[in-house]
GROMACS .gro file of C-alpha atoms in nm:
model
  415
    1UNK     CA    1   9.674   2.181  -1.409
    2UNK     CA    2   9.514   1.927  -1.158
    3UNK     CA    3   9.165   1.807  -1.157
    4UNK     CA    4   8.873   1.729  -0.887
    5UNK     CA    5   8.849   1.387  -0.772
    6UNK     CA    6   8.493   1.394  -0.573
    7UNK     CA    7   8.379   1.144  -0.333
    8UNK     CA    8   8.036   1.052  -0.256
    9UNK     CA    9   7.906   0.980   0.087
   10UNK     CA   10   7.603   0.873   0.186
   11UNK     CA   11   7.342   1.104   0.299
   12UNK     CA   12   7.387   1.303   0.589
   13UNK     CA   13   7.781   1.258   0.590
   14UNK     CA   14   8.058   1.477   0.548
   15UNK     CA   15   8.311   1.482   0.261
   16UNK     CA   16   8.630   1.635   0.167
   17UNK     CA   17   8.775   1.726  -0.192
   18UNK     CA   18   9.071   1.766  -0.236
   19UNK     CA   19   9.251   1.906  -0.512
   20UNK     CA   20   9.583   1.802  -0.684
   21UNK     CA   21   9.880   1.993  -0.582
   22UNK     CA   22   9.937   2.236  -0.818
   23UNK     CA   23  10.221   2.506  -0.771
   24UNK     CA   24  10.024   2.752  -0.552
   25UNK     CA   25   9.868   2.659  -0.198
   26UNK     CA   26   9.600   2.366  -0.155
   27UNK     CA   27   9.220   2.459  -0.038
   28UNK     CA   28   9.043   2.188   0.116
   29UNK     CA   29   8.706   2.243   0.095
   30UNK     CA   30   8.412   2.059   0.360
   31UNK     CA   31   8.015   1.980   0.243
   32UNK     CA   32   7.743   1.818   0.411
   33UNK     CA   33   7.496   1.608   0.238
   34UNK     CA   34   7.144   1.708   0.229
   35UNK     CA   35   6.881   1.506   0.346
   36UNK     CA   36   6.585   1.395   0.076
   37UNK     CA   37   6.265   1.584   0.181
   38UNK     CA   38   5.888   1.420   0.240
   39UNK     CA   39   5.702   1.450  -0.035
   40UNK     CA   40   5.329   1.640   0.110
   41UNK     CA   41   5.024   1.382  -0.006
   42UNK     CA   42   4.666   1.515  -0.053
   43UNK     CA   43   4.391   1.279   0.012
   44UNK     CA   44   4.050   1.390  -0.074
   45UNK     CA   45   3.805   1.290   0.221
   46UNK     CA   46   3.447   1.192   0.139
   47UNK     CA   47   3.187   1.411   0.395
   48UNK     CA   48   3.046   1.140   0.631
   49UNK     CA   49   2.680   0.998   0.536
   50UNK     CA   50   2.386   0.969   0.747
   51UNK     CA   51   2.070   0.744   0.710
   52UNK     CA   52   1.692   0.867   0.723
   53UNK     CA   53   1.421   0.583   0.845
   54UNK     CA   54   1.130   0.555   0.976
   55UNK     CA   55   0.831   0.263   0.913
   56UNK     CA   56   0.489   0.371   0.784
   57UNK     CA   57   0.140   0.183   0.959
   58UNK     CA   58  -0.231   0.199   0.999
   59UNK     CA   59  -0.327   0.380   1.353
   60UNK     CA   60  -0.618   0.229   1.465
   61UNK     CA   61  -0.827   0.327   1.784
   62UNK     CA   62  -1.034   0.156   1.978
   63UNK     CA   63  -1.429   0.176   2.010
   64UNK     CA   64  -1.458   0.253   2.402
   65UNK     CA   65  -1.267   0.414   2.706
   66UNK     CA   66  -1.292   0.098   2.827
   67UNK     CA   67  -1.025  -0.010   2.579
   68UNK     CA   68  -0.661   0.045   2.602
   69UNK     CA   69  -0.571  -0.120   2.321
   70UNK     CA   70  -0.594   0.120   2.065
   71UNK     CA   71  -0.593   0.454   2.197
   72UNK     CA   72  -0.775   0.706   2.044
   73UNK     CA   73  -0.751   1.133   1.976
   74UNK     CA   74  -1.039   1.322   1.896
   75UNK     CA   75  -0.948   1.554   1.589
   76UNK     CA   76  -1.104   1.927   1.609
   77UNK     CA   77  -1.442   1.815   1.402
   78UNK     CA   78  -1.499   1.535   1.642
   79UNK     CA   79  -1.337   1.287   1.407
   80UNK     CA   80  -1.199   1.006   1.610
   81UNK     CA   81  -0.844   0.909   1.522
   82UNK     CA   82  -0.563   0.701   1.663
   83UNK     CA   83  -0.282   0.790   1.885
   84UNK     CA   84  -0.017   0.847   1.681
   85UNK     CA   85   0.216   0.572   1.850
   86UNK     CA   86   0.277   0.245   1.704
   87UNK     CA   87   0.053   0.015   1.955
   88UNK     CA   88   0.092  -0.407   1.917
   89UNK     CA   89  -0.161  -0.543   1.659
   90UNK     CA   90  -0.134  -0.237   1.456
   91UNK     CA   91  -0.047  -0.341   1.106
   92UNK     CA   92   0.240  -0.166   0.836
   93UNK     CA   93   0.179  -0.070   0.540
   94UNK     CA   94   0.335  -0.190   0.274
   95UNK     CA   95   0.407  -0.043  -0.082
   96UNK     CA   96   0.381   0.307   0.049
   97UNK     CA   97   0.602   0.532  -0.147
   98UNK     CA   98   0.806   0.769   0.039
   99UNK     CA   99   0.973   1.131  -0.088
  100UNK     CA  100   1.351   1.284   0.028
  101UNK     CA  101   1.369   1.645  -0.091
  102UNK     CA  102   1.641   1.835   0.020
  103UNK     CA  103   1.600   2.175   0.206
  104UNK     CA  104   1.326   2.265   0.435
  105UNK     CA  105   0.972   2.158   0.323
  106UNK     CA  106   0.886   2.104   0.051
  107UNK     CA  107   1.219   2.083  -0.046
  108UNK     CA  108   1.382   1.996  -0.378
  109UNK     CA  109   1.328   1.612  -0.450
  110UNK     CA  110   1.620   1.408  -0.416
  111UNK     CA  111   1.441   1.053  -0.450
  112UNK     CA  112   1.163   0.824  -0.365
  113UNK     CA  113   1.165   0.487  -0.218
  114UNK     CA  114   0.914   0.228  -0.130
  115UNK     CA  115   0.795   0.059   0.222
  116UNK     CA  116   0.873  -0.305   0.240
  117UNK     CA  117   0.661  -0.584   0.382
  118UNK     CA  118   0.726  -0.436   0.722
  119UNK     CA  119   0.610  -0.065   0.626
  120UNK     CA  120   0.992   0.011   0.665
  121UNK     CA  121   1.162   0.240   0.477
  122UNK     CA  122   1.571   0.398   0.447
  123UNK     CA  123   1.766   0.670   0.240
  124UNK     CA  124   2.134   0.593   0.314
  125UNK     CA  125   2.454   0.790   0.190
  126UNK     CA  126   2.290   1.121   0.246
  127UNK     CA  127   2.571   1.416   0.347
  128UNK     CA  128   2.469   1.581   0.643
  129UNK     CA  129   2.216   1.870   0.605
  130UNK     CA  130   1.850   1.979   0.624
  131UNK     CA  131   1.590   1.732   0.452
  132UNK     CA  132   1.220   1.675   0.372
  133UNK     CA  133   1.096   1.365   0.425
  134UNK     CA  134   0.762   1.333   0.288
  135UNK     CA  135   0.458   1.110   0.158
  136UNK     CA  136   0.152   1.215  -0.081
  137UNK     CA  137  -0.147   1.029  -0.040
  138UNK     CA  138  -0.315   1.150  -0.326
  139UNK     CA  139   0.013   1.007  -0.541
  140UNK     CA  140  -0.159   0.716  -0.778
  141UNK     CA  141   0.036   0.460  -0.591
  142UNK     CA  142  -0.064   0.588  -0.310
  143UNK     CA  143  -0.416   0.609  -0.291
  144UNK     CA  144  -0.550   0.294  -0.315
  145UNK     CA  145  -0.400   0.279   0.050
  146UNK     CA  146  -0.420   0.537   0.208
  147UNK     CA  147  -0.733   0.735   0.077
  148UNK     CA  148  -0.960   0.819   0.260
  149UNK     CA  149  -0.763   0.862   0.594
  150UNK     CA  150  -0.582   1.134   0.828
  151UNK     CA  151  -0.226   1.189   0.919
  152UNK     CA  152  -0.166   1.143   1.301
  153UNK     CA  153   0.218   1.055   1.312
  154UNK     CA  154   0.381   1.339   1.235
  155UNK     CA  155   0.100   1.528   1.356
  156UNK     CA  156  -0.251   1.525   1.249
  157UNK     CA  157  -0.285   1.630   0.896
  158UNK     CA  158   0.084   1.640   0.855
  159UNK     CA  159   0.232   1.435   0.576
  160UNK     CA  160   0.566   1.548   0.573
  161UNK     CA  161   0.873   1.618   0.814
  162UNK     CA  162   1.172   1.831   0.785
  163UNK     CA  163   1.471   1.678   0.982
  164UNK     CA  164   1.829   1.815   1.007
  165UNK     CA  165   2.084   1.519   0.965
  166UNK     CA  166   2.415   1.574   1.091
  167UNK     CA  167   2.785   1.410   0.987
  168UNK     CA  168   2.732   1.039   1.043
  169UNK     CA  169   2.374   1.047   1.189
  170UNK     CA  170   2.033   0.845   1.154
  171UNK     CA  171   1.728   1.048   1.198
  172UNK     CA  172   1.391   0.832   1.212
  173UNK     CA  173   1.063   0.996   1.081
  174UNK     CA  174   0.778   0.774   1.090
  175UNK     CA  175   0.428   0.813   0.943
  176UNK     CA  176   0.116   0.707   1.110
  177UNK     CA  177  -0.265   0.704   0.928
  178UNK     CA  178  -0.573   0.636   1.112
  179UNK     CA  179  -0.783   0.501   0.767
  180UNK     CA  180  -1.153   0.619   0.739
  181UNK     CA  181  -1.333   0.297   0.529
  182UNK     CA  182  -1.575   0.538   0.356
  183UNK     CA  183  -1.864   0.282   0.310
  184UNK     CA  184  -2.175   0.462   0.084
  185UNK     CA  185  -2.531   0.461   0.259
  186UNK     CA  186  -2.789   0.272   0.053
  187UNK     CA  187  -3.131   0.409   0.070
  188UNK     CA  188  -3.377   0.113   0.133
  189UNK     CA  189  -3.755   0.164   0.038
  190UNK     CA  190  -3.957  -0.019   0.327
  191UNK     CA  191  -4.129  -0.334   0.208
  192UNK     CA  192  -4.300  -0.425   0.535
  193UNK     CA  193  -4.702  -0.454   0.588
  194UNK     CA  194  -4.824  -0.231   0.907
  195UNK     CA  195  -4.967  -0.458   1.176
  196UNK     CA  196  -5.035  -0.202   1.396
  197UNK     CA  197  -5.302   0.109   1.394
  198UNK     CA  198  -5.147   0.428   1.363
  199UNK     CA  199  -5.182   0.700   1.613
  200UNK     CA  200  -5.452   0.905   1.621
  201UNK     CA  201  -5.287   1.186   1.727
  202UNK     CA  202  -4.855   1.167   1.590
  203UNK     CA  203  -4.742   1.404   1.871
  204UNK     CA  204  -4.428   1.463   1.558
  205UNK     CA  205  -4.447   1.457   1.169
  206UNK     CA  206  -4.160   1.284   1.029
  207UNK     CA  207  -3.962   1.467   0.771
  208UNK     CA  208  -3.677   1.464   0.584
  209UNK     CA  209  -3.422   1.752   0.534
  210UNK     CA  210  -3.127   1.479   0.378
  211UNK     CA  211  -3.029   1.593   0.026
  212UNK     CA  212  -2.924   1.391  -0.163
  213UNK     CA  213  -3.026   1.081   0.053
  214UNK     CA  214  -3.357   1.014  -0.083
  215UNK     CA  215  -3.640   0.973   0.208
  216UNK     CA  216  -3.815   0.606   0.211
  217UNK     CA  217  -4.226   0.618   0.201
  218UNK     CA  218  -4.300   0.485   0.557
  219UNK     CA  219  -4.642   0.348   0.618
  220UNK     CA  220  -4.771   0.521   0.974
  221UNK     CA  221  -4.746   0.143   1.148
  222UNK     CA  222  -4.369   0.231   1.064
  223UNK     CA  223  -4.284   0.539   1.231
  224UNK     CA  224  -4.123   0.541   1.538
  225UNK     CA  225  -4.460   0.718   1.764
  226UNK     CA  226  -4.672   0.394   1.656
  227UNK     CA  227  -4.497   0.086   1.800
  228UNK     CA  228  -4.718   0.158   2.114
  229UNK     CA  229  -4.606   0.068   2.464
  230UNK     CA  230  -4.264  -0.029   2.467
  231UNK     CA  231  -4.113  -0.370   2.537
  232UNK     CA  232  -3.874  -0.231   2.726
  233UNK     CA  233  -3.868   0.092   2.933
  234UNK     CA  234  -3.621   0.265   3.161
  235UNK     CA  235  -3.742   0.628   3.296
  236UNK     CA  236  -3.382   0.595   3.498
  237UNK     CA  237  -3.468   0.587   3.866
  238UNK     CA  238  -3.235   0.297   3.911
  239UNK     CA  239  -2.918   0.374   3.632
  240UNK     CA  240  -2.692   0.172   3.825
  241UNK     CA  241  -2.920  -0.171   3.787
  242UNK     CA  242  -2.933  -0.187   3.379
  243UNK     CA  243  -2.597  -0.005   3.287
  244UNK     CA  244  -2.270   0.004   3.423
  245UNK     CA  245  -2.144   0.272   3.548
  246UNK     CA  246  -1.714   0.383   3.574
  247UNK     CA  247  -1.642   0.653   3.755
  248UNK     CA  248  -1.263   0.552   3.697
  249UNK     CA  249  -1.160   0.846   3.464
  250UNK     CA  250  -1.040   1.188   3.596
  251UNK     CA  251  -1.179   1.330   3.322
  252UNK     CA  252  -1.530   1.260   3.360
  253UNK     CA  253  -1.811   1.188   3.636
  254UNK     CA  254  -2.167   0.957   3.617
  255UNK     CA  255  -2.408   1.034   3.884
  256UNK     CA  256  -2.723   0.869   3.917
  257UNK     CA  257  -3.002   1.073   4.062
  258UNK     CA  258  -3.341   1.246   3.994
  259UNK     CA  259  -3.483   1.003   3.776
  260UNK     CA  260  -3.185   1.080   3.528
  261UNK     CA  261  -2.863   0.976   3.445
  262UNK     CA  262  -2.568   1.294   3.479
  263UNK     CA  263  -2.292   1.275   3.267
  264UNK     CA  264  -2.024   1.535   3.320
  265UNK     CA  265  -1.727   1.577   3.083
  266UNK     CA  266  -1.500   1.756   3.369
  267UNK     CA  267  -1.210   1.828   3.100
  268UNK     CA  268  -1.271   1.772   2.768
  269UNK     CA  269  -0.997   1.623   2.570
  270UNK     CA  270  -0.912   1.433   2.221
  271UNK     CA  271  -0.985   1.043   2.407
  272UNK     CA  272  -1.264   1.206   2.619
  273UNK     CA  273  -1.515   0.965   2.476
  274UNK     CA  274  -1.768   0.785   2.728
  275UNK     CA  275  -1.996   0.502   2.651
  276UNK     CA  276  -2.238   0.388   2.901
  277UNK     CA  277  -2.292  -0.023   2.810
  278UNK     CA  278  -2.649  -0.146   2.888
  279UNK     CA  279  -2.703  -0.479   3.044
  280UNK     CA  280  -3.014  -0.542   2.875
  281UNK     CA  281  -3.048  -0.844   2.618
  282UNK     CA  282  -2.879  -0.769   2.303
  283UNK     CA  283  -3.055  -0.658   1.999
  284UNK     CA  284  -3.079  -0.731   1.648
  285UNK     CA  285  -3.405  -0.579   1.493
  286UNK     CA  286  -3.550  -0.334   1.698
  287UNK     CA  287  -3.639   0.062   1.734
  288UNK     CA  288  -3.397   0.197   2.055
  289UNK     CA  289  -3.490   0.543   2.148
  290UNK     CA  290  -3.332   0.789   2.449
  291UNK     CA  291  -3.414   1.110   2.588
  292UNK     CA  292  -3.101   1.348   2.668
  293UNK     CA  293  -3.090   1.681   2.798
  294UNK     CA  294  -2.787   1.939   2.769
  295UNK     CA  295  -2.678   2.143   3.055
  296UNK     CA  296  -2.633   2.528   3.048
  297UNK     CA  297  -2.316   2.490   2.839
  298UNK     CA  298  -2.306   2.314   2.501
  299UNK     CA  299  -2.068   2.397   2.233
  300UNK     CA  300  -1.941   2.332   1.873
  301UNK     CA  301  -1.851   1.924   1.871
  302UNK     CA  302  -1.973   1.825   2.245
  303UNK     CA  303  -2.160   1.543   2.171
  304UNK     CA  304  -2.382   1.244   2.285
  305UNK     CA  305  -2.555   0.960   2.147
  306UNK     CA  306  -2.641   0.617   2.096
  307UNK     CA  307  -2.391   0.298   2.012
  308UNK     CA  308  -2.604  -0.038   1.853
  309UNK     CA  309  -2.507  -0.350   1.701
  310UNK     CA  310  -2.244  -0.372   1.976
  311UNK     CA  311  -2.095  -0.751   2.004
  312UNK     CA  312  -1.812  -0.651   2.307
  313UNK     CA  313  -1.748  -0.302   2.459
  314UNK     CA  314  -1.480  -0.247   2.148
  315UNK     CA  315  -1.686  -0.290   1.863
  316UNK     CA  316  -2.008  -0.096   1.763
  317UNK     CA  317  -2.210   0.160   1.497
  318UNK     CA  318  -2.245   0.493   1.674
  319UNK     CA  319  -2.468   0.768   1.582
  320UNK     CA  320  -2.406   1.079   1.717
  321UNK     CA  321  -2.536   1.420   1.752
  322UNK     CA  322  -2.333   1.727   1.834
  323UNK     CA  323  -2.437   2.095   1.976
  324UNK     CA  324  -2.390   2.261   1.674
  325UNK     CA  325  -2.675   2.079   1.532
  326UNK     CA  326  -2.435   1.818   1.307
  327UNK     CA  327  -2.474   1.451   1.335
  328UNK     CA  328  -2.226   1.183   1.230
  329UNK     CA  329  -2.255   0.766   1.149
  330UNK     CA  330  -1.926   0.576   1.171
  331UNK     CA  331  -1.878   0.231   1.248
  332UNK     CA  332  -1.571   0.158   1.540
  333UNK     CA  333  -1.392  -0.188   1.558
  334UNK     CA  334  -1.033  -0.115   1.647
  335UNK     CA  335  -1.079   0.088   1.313
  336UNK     CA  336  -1.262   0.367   1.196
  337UNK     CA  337  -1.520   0.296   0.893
  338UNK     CA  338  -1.712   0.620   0.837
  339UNK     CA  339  -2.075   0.609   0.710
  340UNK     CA  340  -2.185   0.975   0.729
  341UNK     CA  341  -1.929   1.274   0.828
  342UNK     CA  342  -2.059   1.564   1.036
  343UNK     CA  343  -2.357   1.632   0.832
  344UNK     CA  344  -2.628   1.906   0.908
  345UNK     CA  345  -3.017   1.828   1.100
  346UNK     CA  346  -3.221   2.117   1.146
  347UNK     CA  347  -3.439   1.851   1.336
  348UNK     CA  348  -3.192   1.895   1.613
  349UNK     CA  349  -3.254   2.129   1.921
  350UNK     CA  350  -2.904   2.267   1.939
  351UNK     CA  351  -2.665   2.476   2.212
  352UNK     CA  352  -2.749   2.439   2.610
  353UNK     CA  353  -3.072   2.341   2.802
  354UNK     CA  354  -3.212   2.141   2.488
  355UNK     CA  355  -3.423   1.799   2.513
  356UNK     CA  356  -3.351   1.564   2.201
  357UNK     CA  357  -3.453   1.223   2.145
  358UNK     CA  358  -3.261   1.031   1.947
  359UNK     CA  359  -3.386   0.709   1.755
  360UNK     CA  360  -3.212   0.451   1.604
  361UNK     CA  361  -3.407   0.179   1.388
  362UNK     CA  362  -3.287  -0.142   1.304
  363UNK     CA  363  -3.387  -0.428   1.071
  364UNK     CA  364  -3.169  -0.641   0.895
  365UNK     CA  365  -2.895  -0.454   0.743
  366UNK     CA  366  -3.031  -0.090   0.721
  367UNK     CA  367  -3.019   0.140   1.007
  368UNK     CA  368  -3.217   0.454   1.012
  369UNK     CA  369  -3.151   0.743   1.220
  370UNK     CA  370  -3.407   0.952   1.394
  371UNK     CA  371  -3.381   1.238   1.562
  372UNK     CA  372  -3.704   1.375   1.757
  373UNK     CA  373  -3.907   1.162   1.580
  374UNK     CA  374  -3.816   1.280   1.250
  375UNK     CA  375  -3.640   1.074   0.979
  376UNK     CA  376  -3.281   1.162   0.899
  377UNK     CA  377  -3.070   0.916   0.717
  378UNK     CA  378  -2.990   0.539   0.700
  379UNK     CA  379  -2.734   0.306   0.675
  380UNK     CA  380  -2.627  -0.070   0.519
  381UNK     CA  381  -2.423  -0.212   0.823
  382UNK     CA  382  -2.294  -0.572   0.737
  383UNK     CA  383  -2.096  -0.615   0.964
  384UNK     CA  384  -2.296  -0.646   1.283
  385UNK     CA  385  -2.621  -0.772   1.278
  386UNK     CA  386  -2.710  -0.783   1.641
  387UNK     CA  387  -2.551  -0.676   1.991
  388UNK     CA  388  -2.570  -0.447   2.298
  389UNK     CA  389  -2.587  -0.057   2.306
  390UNK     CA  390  -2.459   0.194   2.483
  391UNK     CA  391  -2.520   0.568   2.566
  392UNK     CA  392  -2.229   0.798   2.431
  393UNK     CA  393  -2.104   1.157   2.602
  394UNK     CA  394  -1.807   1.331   2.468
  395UNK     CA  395  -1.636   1.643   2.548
  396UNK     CA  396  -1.485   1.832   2.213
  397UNK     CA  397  -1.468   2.200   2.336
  398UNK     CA  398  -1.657   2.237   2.686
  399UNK     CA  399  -1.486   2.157   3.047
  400UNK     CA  400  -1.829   2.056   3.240
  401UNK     CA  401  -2.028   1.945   2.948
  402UNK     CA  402  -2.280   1.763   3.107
  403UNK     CA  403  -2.586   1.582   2.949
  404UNK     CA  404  -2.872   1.425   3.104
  405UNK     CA  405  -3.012   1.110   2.971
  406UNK     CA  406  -3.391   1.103   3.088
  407UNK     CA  407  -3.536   0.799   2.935
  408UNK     CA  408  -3.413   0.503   2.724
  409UNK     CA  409  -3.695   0.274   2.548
  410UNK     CA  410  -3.684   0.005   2.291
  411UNK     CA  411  -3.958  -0.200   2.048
  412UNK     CA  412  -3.830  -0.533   1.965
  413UNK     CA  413  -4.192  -0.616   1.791
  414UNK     CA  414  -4.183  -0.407   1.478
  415UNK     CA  415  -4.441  -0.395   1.238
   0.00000   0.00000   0.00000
């Protein structure tokens, strides 16, 4: 018998066996190699991440139209507010802690992170997807800064954002809060002696409608109709010689004329605020009173008023009556310190073709309110203890809101 004698080759050759001679006829027999096959290898491929910023800061507005600084909006309850855009001098804030939930809003929380120094804040690694980004100012960490105040960046009143991310993205959502320094009203019990004879015939009997703000005891030589003659008085047959006078917004018109001074709120609008500066000496403890008048539209928040205690055409405490028969005490210098929300005065003549005089006593730190003669409220303002004033007109919900101001008068010599 004969055996096989095989011979390798390498791969991809050809070989021949051949087999011994035996006594019947030889096959020779002709094979190929095969060649080693690749080996597939799976990789597992992580999704790609995305990033979610933003920065968190105070949004401050400024106390005039005259100011660009800090741009204001006007909120639907007359509540002044900032912009919403992130304007130079406006400062971050810091320690502010942020929410990720995942999902639209509210979401399922994820995790929480903290603004640094620079009111900056950053989720990274997050898989694409739909997010809600979020911040609670009533959280315990949160309050201290951020209470009392209002949203504007998202939107106004909005705390929270839902973003999509997609695969290898960076979606900013920033947060904006215009802060209201709620500062508490002191009542202050008049200690002065009357030097001057009351009136023998008050044309108005003050009263008080303020609950719980209790109502001082004032002496008749300290109510507004018995200061006697004015030491200053302006019946406003010459506007344009004691106050100046801009007729550089689109928005709104001033037109001296008829022993009055128009103001017309052409469009009203959430910055539509006007103050009117005086160029009279500035004041520190005195009793400024003005007539104003209403045209024959006057709605919900359109307002008007007087500014005091003004040191530059930024800065000043307003108080302000609206047509729904509301008035409001807030103090504006490139922030917003409230005194008084929107508070009811059934003192004040309300809705179209209505005369009101508003009065605004100051002495030292307190500063009353009066509206036709009538006590309303008071104020501890130490901040500003003397400057000029202004007249204030704003539009809130009536294109052509127009208000007359008839008269402006002010005691320096107070009893």
């Amino acid at each position: 018998t004969g055996g096989v004698a095989p011979t390798v080759a390498p791969a991809g050759a050809t070989f021949t066996e051949t087999l011994a001679p035996t006594s019947g006829p030889t096959a020779t027999v002709t094979a190929t190699a095969l060649l080693p096959q690749n080996t597939a290898t799976f990789t597992a491929t992580a999704p790609p991440m995305g990033t979610i910023q933003g920065a968190v800061w105070e949004d401050r507005c400024s106390a005039s139209e005259e100011s660009s600084a800090f741009p204001c909006q006007i909120s639907a309850d007359g509540t002044p507010l900032g912009d919403g855009q992130r304007q130079p001098g406006e400062p971050a804030l810091a320690g502010v802690v942020v929410s990720l939930a995942q999902g639209p809003c509210p979401g399922t929380l994820l995790s929480k992170t903290t603004t640094d120094a620079r009111g900056v804040y950053a989720f990274k690694g997050l898989p694409p997807g739909r997010y809600c980004v979020s911040i609670d100012d009533q959280a315990p960490l949160n309050q201290p800064l951020l209470s009392p105040g209002v949203w504007t960046q998202p939107g106004v009143g909005q705390g929270q954002q839902e973003i999509s991310l997609p695969p290898n993205g960076a979606v900013e959502v920033n947060f904006a809060r215009t802060l209201q320094r709620a500062e508490q009203a002191q009542a202050v019990t008049p200690t002065l002696s009357p030097t001057l004879p009351p009136s023998a015939t008050p044309t108005f009997t003050p009263t008080s409608t303020m609950t719980p703000i209790p109502t001082p005891t004032l002496t008749d030589a300290q109510k507004p109709y018995a200061l006697g003659e004015p030491q200053m008085h302006d019946p406003m047959n010459t506007p344009g010689a004691h106050w100046l006078i801009f007729n550089s917004f689109p928005w709104a018109s001033i037109q001296p004329g008829n022993g009055k001074l128009l103001v017309t709120i052409l469009k009203p609008g959430p910055t539509h605020n006007l103050w009117i500066r005086s160029t009279y000496p500035a004041l520190k403890d005195a009793y400024l009173e003005a007539v104003f008048q209403t045209g024959k539209a006057c709605n919900h928040k359109d307002r008007y008023g007087l500014v005091v205690r003004s040191p530059s055409k930024y800065e000043g405490v307003v108080f302000v009556v609206s047509c729904d028969a509301m008035y409001k005490i807030y103090r504006w210098n490139g922030g917003f310190t409230l005194y008084r929300n929107w508070t009811h005065a059934t003192m004040v003549h309300s809705g179209p073709n209505q005369t009101n005089r508003i009065g605004v006593w100051m002495e030292g730190n307190t500063i009353k309110l009066y509206i036709n003669r009538a006590y309303v409220d008071e104020v501890e303002e130490n901040l500003f203890t003397e400057g000029s004033f202004a007249l204030m007109v704003g539009g809130g919900a009536t294109p052509g809101f127009q208000v007359a101001i008839d008269e402006v008068n002010y005691w320096t010599e107070l009893p």
